[in-house]
Coordinates of C-alpha atoms in Angstrom, one line a residue:
M1 CA -121.5 -94.5 81.8
K2 CA -118.7 -94.2 84.3
P3 CA -116.6 -91.1 84.3
A4 CA -113.2 -91.7 82.7
P5 CA -110.1 -91.6 84.9
A6 CA -107.3 -89.1 84.1
L7 CA -105.2 -91.9 82.6
F8 CA -107.2 -93.7 80.1
R9 CA -105.8 -96.8 78.4
L10 CA -107.3 -98.0 75.2
W11 CA -106.5 -101.3 73.6
L12 CA -107.6 -102.3 70.2
L13 CA -107.2 -106.0 69.7
L14 CA -107.6 -106.9 66.1
G15 CA -107.9 -110.2 64.4
L16 CA -107.2 -109.0 60.9
L17 CA -108.2 -110.6 57.7
L18 CA -107.6 -107.8 55.1
G19 CA -106.7 -104.5 56.8
T20 CA -107.3 -102.1 59.6
P21 CA -110.4 -100.0 60.0
G22 CA -110.6 -96.4 58.9
A23 CA -110.3 -93.2 60.9
W24 CA -111.9 -93.4 64.4
A25 CA -113.6 -90.0 64.5
A26 CA -115.2 -88.1 61.6
E27 CA -113.7 -84.8 60.6
P28 CA -111.8 -83.8 63.8
L29 CA -111.9 -80.1 64.3
H30 CA -109.0 -80.1 66.8
Q31 CA -106.2 -82.5 66.1
R32 CA -103.5 -84.0 68.4
T33 CA -101.6 -87.0 67.0
A34 CA -100.7 -90.2 69.0
R35 CA -96.9 -90.6 69.3
K36 CA -95.2 -93.9 70.4
G37 CA -98.5 -95.2 71.6
V38 CA -99.6 -92.1 73.7
L39 CA -102.2 -89.5 72.8
D40 CA -102.1 -86.6 75.2
L41 CA -105.4 -84.8 75.4
R42 CA -104.7 -83.0 78.7
G43 CA -105.5 -79.3 78.3
L44 CA -108.3 -79.8 75.8
D45 CA -112.0 -79.4 76.3
L46 CA -113.2 -82.8 75.0
H47 CA -116.7 -81.7 74.6
Q48 CA -116.0 -79.0 72.0
H49 CA -114.5 -81.1 69.2
P50 CA -114.3 -84.6 68.0
I51 CA -110.8 -86.1 68.6
S52 CA -109.2 -88.5 66.2
L53 CA -107.2 -91.4 67.7
N54 CA -105.0 -91.6 64.6
G55 CA -101.2 -91.5 64.8
E56 CA -98.5 -93.8 66.0
W57 CA -99.8 -96.7 68.1
L58 CA -97.8 -99.5 69.6
W59 CA -98.4 -103.0 68.3
Q60 CA -97.5 -106.7 68.6
W61 CA -97.7 -108.6 65.3
G62 CA -98.9 -112.2 65.4
E63 CA -100.2 -112.0 69.0
L64 CA -103.6 -111.6 70.6
R65 CA -103.1 -110.0 74.0
V66 CA -105.3 -108.7 76.7
S67 CA -102.9 -106.5 78.6
R68 CA -103.1 -103.1 80.2
I69 CA -99.5 -102.4 79.4
P70 CA -97.8 -102.9 76.1
P71 CA -95.3 -105.7 76.4
A72 CA -91.6 -105.2 75.9
G73 CA -90.7 -105.3 72.3
S74 CA -93.9 -103.6 71.1
E75 CA -93.2 -101.4 68.1
P76 CA -94.7 -98.1 66.9
T77 CA -96.7 -98.2 63.7
P78 CA -99.0 -95.8 62.0
F79 CA -102.7 -96.3 62.7
P80 CA -104.9 -96.6 60.8
Q81 CA -103.0 -98.3 58.1
L82 CA -103.2 -101.5 56.1
W83 CA -100.9 -104.1 57.4
N84 CA -99.2 -104.7 54.1
K85 CA -97.8 -101.2 54.4
S86 CA -96.4 -102.0 57.9
T87 CA -93.3 -103.8 59.1
W88 CA -92.7 -105.9 62.1
Q89 CA -89.1 -106.2 63.3
G90 CA -87.9 -104.7 60.0
R91 CA -89.8 -107.1 57.8
P92 CA -93.1 -106.7 55.8
V93 CA -96.1 -108.4 57.2
P94 CA -98.7 -110.3 55.3
T95 CA -102.2 -109.0 54.7
E96 CA -103.7 -111.8 56.8
G97 CA -102.9 -112.4 60.5
T98 CA -103.4 -111.2 64.0
A99 CA -102.0 -108.3 66.1
T100 CA -102.6 -106.3 69.2
Y101 CA -102.6 -102.5 69.1
F102 CA -102.1 -100.4 72.2
L103 CA -102.9 -96.7 72.7
T104 CA -102.7 -94.8 76.0
V105 CA -104.9 -91.7 76.0
L106 CA -104.1 -89.1 78.7
L107 CA -107.2 -87.1 79.6
P108 CA -107.7 -83.8 81.4
P109 CA -108.6 -84.1 85.1
H110 CA -112.4 -84.7 85.5
P111 CA -113.3 -84.8 81.8
G112 CA -116.9 -85.8 82.6
P113 CA -118.7 -88.3 80.4
I114 CA -117.0 -89.0 77.1
G115 CA -117.9 -91.2 74.2
L116 CA -116.1 -93.2 71.5
D117 CA -117.5 -93.1 68.0
M118 CA -116.3 -96.1 66.0
P119 CA -117.2 -96.4 62.3
D120 CA -117.8 -99.7 60.6
A121 CA -114.7 -102.0 60.8
Y122 CA -114.3 -104.4 57.9
T123 CA -112.4 -106.9 60.0
A124 CA -112.8 -108.9 63.2
F125 CA -111.9 -106.9 66.3
R126 CA -112.2 -106.7 70.1
L127 CA -111.8 -103.3 71.8
Y128 CA -110.8 -102.9 75.5
V129 CA -111.0 -99.7 77.5
N130 CA -109.2 -99.7 80.8
G131 CA -108.7 -103.4 80.5
E132 CA -112.5 -104.1 80.2
P133 CA -114.2 -105.4 77.0
F134 CA -115.9 -102.4 75.3
A135 CA -116.9 -103.4 71.8
E136 CA -116.3 -106.3 69.3
G137 CA -117.2 -107.4 65.9
G138 CA -116.7 -110.7 64.2
E139 CA -114.8 -113.6 65.7
V140 CA -111.2 -112.7 66.7
G141 CA -108.8 -115.6 66.5
P142 CA -105.5 -116.8 65.1
D143 CA -106.9 -118.1 61.8

């Protein structure tokens, strides 16, 4: 496993059929919450506690993107959350569709090896870390 750089971009690209996956870390002991697509973990010892990636991520509804930077017009949305409880451009979204989620995780300098524990996701998804494919499940697509 390569050491993670101080600026760690995490993209979760979901082709969603029914809803988003659950929490990304079990029972976090130390919590910081993502705000407007950024989770700042600088100053934490990442090896002492599991960290949840929950909070306010940026997203693009109806688009599948592979991009290191959220495009202009990306909107904040709570994550995890079922899509039928979200809005895009002020309007409700259907339970079926596609979207791209963006989260930038700021790490302390020289964090050493870190891992990502991802529970079962009951939807198709493709996960990118630093612009590189990291994990996937199912077949992501527009239909």
